[in-house]
Coordinates of C-alpha atoms and ligand atoms in Angstrom, one line a residue:
X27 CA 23.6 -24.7 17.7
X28 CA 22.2 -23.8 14.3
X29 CA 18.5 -22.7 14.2
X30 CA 15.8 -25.2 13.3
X31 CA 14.7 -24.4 9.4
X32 CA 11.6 -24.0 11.6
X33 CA 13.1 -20.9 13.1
X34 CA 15.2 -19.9 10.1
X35 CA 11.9 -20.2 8.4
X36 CA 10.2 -17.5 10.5
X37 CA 13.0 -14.7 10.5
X38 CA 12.1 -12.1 8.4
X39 CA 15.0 -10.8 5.8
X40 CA 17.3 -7.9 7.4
X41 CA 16.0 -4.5 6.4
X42 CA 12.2 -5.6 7.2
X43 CA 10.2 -2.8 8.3
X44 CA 8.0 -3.7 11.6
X45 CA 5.8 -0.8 12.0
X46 CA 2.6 0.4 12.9
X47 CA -0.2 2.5 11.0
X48 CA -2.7 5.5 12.2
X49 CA -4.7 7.8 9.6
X50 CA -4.8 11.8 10.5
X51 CA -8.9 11.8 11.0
X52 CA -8.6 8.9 13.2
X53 CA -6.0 10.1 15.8
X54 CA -5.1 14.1 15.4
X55 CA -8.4 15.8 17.0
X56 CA -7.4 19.9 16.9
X57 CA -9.8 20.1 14.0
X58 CA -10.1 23.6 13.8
X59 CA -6.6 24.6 14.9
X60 CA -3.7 25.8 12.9
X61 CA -5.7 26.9 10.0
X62 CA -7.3 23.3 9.6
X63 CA -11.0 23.9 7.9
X64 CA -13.7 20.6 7.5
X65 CA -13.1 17.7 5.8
X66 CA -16.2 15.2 4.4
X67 CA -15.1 13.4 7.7
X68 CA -16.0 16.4 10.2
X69 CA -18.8 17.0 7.8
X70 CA -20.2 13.5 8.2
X71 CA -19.6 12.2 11.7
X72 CA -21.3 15.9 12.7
X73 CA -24.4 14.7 10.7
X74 CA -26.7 12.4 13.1
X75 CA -26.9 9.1 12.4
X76 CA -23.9 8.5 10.6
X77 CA -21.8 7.4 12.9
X78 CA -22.9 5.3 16.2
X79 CA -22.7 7.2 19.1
X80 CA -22.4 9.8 17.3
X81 CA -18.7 9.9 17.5
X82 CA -16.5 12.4 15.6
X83 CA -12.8 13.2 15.6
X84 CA -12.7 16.7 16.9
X85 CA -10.5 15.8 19.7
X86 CA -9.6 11.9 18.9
X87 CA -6.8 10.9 20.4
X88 CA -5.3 13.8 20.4
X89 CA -2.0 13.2 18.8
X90 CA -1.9 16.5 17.6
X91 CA -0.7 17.8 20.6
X92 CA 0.5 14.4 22.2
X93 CA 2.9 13.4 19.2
X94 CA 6.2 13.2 21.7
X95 CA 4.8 11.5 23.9
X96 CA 3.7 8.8 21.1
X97 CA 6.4 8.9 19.0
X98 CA 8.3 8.4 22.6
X99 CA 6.2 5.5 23.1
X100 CA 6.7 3.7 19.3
X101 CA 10.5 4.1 19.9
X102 CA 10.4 2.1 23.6
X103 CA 8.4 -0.4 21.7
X104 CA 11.4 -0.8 18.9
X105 CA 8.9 0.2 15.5
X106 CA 11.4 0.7 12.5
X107 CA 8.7 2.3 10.9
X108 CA 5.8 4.9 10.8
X109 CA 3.0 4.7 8.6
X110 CA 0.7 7.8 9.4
X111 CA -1.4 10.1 7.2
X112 CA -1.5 13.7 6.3
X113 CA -4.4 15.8 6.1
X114 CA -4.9 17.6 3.1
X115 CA -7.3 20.4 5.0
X116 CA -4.1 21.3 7.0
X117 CA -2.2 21.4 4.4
X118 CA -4.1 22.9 1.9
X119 CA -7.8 23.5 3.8
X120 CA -9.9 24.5 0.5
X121 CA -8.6 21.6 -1.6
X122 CA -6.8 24.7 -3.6
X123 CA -4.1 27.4 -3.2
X124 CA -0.9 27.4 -1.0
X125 CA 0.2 25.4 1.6
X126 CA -0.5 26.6 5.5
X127 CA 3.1 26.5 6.7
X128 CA 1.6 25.8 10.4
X129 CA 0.0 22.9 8.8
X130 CA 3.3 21.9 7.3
X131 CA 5.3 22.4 10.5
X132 CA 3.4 19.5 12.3
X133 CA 4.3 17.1 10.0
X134 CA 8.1 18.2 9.8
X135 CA 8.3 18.7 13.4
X136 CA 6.4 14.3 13.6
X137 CA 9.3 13.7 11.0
X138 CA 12.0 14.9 13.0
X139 CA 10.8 13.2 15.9
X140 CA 10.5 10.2 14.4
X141 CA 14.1 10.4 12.1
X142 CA 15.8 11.2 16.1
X143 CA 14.3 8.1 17.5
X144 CA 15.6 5.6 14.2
X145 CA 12.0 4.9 13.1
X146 CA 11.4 5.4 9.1
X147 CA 8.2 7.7 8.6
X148 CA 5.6 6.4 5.8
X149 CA 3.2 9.0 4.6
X150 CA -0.2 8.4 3.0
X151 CA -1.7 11.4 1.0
X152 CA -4.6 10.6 1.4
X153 CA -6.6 8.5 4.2
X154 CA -10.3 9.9 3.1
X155 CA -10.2 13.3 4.9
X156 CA -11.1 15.0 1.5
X157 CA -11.5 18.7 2.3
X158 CA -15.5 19.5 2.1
X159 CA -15.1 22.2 -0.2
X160 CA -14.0 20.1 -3.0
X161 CA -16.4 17.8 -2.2
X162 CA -19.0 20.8 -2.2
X163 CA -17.6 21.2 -6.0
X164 CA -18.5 17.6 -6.6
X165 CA -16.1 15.4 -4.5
X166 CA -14.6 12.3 -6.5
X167 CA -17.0 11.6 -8.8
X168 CA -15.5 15.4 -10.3
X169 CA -12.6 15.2 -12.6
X170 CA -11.2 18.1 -11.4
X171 CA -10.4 16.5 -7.8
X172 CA -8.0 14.4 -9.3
X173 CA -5.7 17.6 -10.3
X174 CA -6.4 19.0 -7.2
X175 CA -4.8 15.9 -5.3
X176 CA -1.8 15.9 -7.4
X177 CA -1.0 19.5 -7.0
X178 CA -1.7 18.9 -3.2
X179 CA 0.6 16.2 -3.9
X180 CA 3.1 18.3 -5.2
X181 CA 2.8 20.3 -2.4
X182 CA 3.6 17.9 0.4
X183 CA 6.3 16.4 -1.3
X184 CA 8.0 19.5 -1.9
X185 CA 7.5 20.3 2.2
X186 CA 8.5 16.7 3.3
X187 CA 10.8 15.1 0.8
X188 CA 13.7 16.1 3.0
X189 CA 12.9 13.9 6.0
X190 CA 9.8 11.4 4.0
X191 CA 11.4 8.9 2.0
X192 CA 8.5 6.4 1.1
X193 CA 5.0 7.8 0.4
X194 CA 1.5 6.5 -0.5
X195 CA -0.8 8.0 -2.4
X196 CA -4.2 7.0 -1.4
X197 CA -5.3 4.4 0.9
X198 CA -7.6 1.8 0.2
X199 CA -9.3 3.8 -3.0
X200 CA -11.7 1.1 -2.9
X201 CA -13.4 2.3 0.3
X202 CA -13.4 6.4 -0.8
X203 CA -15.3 5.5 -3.8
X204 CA -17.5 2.5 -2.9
X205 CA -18.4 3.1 0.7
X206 CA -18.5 6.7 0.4
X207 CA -20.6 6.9 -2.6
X208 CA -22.0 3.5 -3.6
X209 CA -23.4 2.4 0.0
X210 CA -22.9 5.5 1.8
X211 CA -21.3 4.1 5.2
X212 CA -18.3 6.3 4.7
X213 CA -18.1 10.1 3.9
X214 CA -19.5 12.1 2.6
X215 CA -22.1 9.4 2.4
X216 CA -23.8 9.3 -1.1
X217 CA -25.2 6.4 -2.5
X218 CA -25.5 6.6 -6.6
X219 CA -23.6 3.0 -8.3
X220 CA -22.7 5.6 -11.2
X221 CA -21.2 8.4 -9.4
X222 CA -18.8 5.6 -7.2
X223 CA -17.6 4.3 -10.5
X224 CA -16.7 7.9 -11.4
X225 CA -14.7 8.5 -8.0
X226 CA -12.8 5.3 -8.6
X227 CA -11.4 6.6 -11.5
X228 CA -11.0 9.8 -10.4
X229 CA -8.9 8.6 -7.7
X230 CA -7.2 6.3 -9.9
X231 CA -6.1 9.5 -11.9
X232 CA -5.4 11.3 -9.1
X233 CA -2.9 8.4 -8.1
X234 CA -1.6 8.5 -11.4
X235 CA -1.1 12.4 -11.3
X236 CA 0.4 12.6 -7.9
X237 CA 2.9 9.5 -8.7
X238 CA 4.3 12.2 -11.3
X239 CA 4.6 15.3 -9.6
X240 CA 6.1 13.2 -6.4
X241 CA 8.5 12.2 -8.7
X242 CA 9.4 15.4 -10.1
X243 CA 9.6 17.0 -6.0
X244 CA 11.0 14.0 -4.4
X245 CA 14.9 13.9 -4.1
X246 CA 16.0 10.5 -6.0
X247 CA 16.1 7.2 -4.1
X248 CA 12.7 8.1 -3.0
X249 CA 9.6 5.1 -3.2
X250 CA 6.0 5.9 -4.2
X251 CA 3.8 3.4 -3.4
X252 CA -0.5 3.2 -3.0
X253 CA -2.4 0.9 -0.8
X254 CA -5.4 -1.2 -1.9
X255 CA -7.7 -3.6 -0.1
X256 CA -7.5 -6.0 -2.4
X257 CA -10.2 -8.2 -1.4
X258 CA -9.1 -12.3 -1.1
X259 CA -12.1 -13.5 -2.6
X260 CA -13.4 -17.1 -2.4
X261 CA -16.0 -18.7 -4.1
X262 CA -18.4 -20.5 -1.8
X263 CA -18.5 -23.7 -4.1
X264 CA -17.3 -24.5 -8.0
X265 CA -20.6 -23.6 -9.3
X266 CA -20.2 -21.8 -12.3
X267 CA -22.9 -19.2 -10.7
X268 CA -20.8 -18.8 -7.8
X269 CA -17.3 -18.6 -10.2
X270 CA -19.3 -15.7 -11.6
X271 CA -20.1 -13.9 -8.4
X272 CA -16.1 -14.1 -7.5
X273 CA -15.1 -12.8 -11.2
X274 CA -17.5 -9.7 -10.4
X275 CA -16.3 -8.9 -7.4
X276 CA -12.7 -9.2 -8.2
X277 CA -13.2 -6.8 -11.0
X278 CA -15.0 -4.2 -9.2
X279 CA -13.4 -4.9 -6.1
X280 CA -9.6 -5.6 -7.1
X281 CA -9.0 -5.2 -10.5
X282 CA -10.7 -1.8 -10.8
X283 CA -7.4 -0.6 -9.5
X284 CA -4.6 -3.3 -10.6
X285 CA -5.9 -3.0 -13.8
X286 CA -5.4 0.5 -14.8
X287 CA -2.5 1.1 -12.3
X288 CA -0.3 -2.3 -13.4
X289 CA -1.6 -3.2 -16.8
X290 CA -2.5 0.2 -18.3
X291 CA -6.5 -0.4 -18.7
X292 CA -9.7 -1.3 -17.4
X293 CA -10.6 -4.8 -17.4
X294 CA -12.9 -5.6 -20.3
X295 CA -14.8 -7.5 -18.1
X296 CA -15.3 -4.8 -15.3
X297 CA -16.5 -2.5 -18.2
X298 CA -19.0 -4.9 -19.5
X299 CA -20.6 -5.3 -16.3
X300 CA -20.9 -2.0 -15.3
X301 CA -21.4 -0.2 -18.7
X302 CA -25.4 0.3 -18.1
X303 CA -24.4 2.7 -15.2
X304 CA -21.4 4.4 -16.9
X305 CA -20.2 5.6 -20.3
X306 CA -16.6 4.4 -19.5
X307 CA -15.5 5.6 -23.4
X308 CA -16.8 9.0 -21.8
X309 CA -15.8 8.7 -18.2
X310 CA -11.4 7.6 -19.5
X311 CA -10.1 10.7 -21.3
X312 CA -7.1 9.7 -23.6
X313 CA -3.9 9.6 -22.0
X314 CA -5.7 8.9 -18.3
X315 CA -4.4 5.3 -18.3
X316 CA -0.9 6.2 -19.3
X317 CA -1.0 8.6 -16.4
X318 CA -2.3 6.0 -13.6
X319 CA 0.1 3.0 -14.8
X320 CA 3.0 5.5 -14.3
X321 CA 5.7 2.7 -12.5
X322 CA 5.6 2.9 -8.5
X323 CA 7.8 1.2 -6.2
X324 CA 6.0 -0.8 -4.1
X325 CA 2.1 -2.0 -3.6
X326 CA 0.7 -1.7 -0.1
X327 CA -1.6 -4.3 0.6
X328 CA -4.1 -3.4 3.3
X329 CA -5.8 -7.3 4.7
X330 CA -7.9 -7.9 7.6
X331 CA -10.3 -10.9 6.1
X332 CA -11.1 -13.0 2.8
X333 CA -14.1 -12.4 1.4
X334 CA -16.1 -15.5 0.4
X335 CA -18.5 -15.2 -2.2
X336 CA -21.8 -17.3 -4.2
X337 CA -24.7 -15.7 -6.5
X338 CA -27.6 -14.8 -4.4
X339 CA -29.1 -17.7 -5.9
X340 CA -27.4 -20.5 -4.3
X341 CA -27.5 -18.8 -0.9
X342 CA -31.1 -18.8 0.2
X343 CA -30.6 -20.9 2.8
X344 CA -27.2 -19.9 4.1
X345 CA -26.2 -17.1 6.6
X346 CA -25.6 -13.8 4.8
X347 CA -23.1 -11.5 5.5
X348 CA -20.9 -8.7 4.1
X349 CA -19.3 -6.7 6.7
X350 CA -19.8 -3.3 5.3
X351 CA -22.6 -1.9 7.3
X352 CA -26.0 -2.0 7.1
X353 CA -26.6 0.2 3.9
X354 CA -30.0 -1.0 1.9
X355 CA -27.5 0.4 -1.1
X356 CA -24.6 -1.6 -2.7
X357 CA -20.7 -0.8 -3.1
X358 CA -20.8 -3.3 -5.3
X359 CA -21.8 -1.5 -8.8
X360 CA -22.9 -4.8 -11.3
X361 CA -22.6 -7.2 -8.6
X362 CA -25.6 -6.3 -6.9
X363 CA -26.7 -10.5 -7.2
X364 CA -23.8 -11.5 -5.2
X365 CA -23.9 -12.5 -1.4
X366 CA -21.1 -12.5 1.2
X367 CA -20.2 -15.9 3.7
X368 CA -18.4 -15.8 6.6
X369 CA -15.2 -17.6 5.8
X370 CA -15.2 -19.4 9.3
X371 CA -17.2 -18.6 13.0
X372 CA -14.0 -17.1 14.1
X373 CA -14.3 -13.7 14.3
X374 CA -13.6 -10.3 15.5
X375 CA -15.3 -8.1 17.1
X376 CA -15.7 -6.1 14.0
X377 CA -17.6 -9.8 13.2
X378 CA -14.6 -10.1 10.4
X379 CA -13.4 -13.9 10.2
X380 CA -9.8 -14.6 11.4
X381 CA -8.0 -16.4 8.1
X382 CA -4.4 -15.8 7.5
X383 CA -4.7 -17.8 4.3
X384 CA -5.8 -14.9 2.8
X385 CA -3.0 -12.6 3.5
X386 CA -0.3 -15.3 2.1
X387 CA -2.4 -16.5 -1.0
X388 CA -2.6 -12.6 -1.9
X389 CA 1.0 -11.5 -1.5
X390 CA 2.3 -14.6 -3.5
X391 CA -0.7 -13.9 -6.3
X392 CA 0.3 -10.4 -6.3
X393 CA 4.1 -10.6 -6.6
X394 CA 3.3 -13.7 -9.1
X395 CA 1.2 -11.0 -11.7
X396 CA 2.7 -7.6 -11.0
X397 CA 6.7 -8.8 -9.5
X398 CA 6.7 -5.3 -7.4
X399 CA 7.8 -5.5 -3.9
X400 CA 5.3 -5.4 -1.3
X401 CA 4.3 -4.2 2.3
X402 CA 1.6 -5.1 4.2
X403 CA 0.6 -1.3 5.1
X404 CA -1.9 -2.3 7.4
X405 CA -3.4 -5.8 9.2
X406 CA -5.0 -5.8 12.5
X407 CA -8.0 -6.7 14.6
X408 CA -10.4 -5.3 16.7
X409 CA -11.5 -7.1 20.2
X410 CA -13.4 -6.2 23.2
X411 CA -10.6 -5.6 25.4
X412 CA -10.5 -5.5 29.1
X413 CA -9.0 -3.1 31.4
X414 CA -7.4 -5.2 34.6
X415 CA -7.1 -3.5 37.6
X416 CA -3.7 -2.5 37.6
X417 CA -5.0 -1.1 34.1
X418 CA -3.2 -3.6 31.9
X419 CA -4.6 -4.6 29.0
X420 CA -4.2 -8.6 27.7
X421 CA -5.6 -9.3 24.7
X422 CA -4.4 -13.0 23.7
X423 CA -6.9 -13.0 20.7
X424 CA -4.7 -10.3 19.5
X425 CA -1.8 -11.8 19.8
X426 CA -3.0 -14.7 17.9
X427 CA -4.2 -12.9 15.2
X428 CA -1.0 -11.1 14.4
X429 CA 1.3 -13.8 14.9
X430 CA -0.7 -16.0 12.5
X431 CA -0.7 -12.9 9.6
X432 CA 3.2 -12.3 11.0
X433 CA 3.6 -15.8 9.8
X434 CA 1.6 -15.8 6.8
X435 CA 4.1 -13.0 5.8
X436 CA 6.6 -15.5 6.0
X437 CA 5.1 -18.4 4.6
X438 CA 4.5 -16.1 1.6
X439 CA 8.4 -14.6 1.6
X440 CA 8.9 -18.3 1.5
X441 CA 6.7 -19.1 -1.7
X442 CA 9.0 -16.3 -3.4
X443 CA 6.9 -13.0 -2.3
X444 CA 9.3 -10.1 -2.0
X445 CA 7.4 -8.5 1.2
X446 CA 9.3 -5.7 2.7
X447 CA 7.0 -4.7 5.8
X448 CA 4.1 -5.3 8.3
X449 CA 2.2 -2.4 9.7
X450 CA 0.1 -3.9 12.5
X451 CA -3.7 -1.7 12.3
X452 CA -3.5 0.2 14.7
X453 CA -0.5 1.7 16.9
X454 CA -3.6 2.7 19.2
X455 CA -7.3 3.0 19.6
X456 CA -9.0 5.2 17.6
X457 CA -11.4 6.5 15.9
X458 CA -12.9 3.4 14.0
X459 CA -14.9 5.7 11.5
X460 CA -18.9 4.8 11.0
X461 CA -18.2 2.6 14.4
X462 CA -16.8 5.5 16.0
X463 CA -14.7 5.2 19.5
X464 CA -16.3 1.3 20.1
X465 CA -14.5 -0.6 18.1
X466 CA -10.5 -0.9 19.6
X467 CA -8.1 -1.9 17.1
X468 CA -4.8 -0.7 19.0
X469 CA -1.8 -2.6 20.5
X470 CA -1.8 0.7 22.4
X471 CA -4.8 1.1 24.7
X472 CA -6.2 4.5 25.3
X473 CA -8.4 5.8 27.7
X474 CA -11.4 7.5 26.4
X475 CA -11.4 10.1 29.7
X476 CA -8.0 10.6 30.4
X477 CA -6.0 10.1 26.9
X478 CA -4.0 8.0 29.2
X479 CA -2.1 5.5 26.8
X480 CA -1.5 1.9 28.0
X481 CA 0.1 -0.5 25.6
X482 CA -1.1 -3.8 26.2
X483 CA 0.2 -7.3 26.1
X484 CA -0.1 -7.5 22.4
X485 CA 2.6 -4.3 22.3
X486 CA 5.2 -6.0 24.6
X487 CA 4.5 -9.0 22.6
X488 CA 5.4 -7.7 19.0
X489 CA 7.9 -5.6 20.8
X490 CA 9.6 -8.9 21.3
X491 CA 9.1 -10.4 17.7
X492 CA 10.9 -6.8 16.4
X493 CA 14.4 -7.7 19.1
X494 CA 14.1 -10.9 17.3
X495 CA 14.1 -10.1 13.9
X496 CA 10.7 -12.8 13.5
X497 CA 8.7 -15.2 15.0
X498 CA 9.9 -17.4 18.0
Ligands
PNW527 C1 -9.4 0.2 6.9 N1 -14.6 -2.7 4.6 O1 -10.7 0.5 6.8 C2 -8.8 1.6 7.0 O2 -7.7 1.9 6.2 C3 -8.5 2.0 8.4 O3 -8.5 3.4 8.5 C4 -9.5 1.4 9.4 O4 -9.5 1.8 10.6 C5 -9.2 -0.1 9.3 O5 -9.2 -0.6 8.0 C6 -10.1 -1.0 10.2 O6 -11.4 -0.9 9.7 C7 -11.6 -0.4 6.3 O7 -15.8 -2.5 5.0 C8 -13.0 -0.1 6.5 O8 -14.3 -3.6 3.8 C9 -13.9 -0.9 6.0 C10 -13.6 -1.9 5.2 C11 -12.2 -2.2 4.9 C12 -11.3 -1.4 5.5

């Protein structure tokens, strides 16, 4: 019989990418081996108090030295794809200089693993593992960090293009400038509103800068994308103060990097309301935008939650919360009057609410203003999962979550979105940064003691939804 347009309606087109996400910090351990030196990560989780615990990702998961034995496990689960991230202090451990060829040959040796067992490898550049001597030299809100990424780029590309076909630059820029030096929850943990709008766009240059020397290393046919959290913000009510509150935090929390990177300039709005913290005519040398709207291939879209939004005025009496930590400072440079709503009591155990909307009223806005082809580079949820007995792991609320975002995916391929892939946050636990080993956002459990890896109901499930080709 034919298929129900129902069912039609939740295949995903052929060529789809179903994959899964990890970041270098969060799953490699071996930090000292192989020539690796600190990063602002090992720098910050070794300072106490930063994160709970007091947690760090010296040994992790230990994928450094398990990454058979996982890539082994991604292929039995049928993944077409790999998103993963390379650490620059492997590669290139004072952030200047030559690459470490033992650094290299981890990556090549993942890549081949990967290319033997069908699955696609995706490589970020940068998942927030800045080496610490470059943030010693100022970090991001230093101009010169954005040259050193794009030679570093340069570098990697020229090591990997052979096996890496799509690449990221930076993920989620928004978190490296405005949680690691606006409220300080994230490495290397500063908190000045001026020096955070600096390191935004000094990663947007370095974006910019790395886009062009991938392109001149990487073999033709090759895609460069970046990811973004764009946040999916909601104003609480049609009050113009509360219409206000969603236009500043789209501009410092969105268009702060679709601006420059798709239109070729800073919102004039953005600048206005930040322009008592920064010189922007100062800070944007000329020729900087023509450099970060260089043309990519594709825009990673990283989504967990909206983000629901009224002045600080009309909230008094409402619940507050923002889901950034408990910083007394800001990432929210000239929004500071702005609170955060929970967008619904259903949450995760990260306290994020559960809202597919979200996901499919930002892909179709997206490919609406900026028509480039989009992946979901990472979606996912933490829960407080249980170990059964016979050590299975079943975690329903995770399969709910995905399969609602899965079909938000199609709902927005539907409405016209041209969405080429889903990577499901996270292949396995990790290390969930300032909340350290607590917070579980894998479909592949992992014991803490033993390394043991377990995946859970949610794997076999997705596993299914991949044989299919989309949603039952
Ligand atoms: C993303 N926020 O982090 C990262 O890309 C992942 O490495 C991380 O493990 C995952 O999402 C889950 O947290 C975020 O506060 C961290 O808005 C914080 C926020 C957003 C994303």
């Amino acid at each position: 019989p034919a298929p129900s347009p129902e069912a039609a309606r939740r295949a995903f087109p052929p060529g789809f990418a179903y994959g899964a996400a990890t970041a270098a910090y969060q799953i490699e351990g071996a930090s000292a081996e192989d020539g690796r030196t600190p990063s602002i990560w090992d720098t910050f989780s070794h300072t106490p108090g930063k994160v709970v615990g007091g947690d760090t990702g010296d040994i992790a998961v230990d994928h450094y030295h398990r990454f058979r034995e996982d890539v082994r496990m991604m292929a039995d689960l049928g993944l077409t794809s790999y998103r993963f991230s390379l650490a620059w202090p492997r590669i290139q451990p004072t952030g200047r200089g030559p690459a470490v060829e033992r650094g290299l040959d981890f990556y090549r040796a993942l890549c081949d693993e990967l290319l033997a067992h069908g699955i696609a490898p995706v490589a970020t550049l940068y998942h927030w593992d800045l080496p610490q001597e470059l943030e010693s030299a100022g970090g991001w809100p230093h101009r010169e960090t954005a040259f050193r990424f794009a030679e570093y780029a340069g570098l990697a590309a020229e090591a990997l293009g052979d096996r890496v076909s799509t690449w990221t630059t930076l993920n989620e820029p928004w978190c490296s400038a405005f949680l690691g030096y606006g409220s300080g929850v994230h490495a290397p943990g500063r908190t000045n509103p001026a020096d955070a709008l600096k390191a935004a766009h000094h990663l947007n240059l370095g974006h910019g800068l790395a886009v062009g020397a991938l392109r001149s290393a990487l073999p033709a046919g090759s895609r460069i994308a970046v990811s973004l959290n764009l946040h999916a913000v909601r104003p609480l009510s049609g009050h113009p103060d509360d219409l206000e509150a969603a236009r500043r935090i789209e501009a410092v929390g969105n268009r702060i990097f679709t601006g420059p990177m798709f239109e070729g300039e800073y919102p004039a709005d953005l600048i206005a309301d930040t322009s008592h913290l920064v010189d922007w005519s100062e800070l944007v040398h000329d020729g900087d935008l023509a450099e970060i709207s260089r043309p990519i291939d594709l825009l990673g879209l990283n989504y967990y939650n909206p983000t629901v939004v009224s002045s600080a005025g009309n909230a008094k009496d409402l619940p507050r919360h923002d889901g950034h930590g408990d910083s007394t400072h800001s990432p929210w440079p000239g929004a500071e009057d702005v609170a955060f709503h929970l967008a619904n009591e259903d949450v995760t155990a990260m306290g994020w609410p559960i809202d597919p909307t979200g996901l499919s009223d930002s892909l179709t806005s997206l490919y609406r203003e900026f028509g480039v082809p989009l992946l979901v580079t990472e979606n996912g949820a933490a829960f407080e999962d249980v170990v059964s007995a016979d050590g299975s792991v079943h975690d329903p609320e995770r399969i709910r979550y995905i399969e609602g975002h899965l079909g938000a995916i199609a709902d927005a391929i539907e409405a016209g979105a041209d969405v080429r892939g889903y990577y499901l946050w996270s292949l396995m636990d990790n290390f969930e940064w300032a909340y350290g080993y607590g917070k579980r956002f894998g479909m592949v459990h992992v014991d803490y003691d033993t390394l043991v890896r377990t995946p859970k109901s949610s794997a076999h499930w997705y596993s299914q939804v991949i044989r299919r080709g989309g949603l039952a």
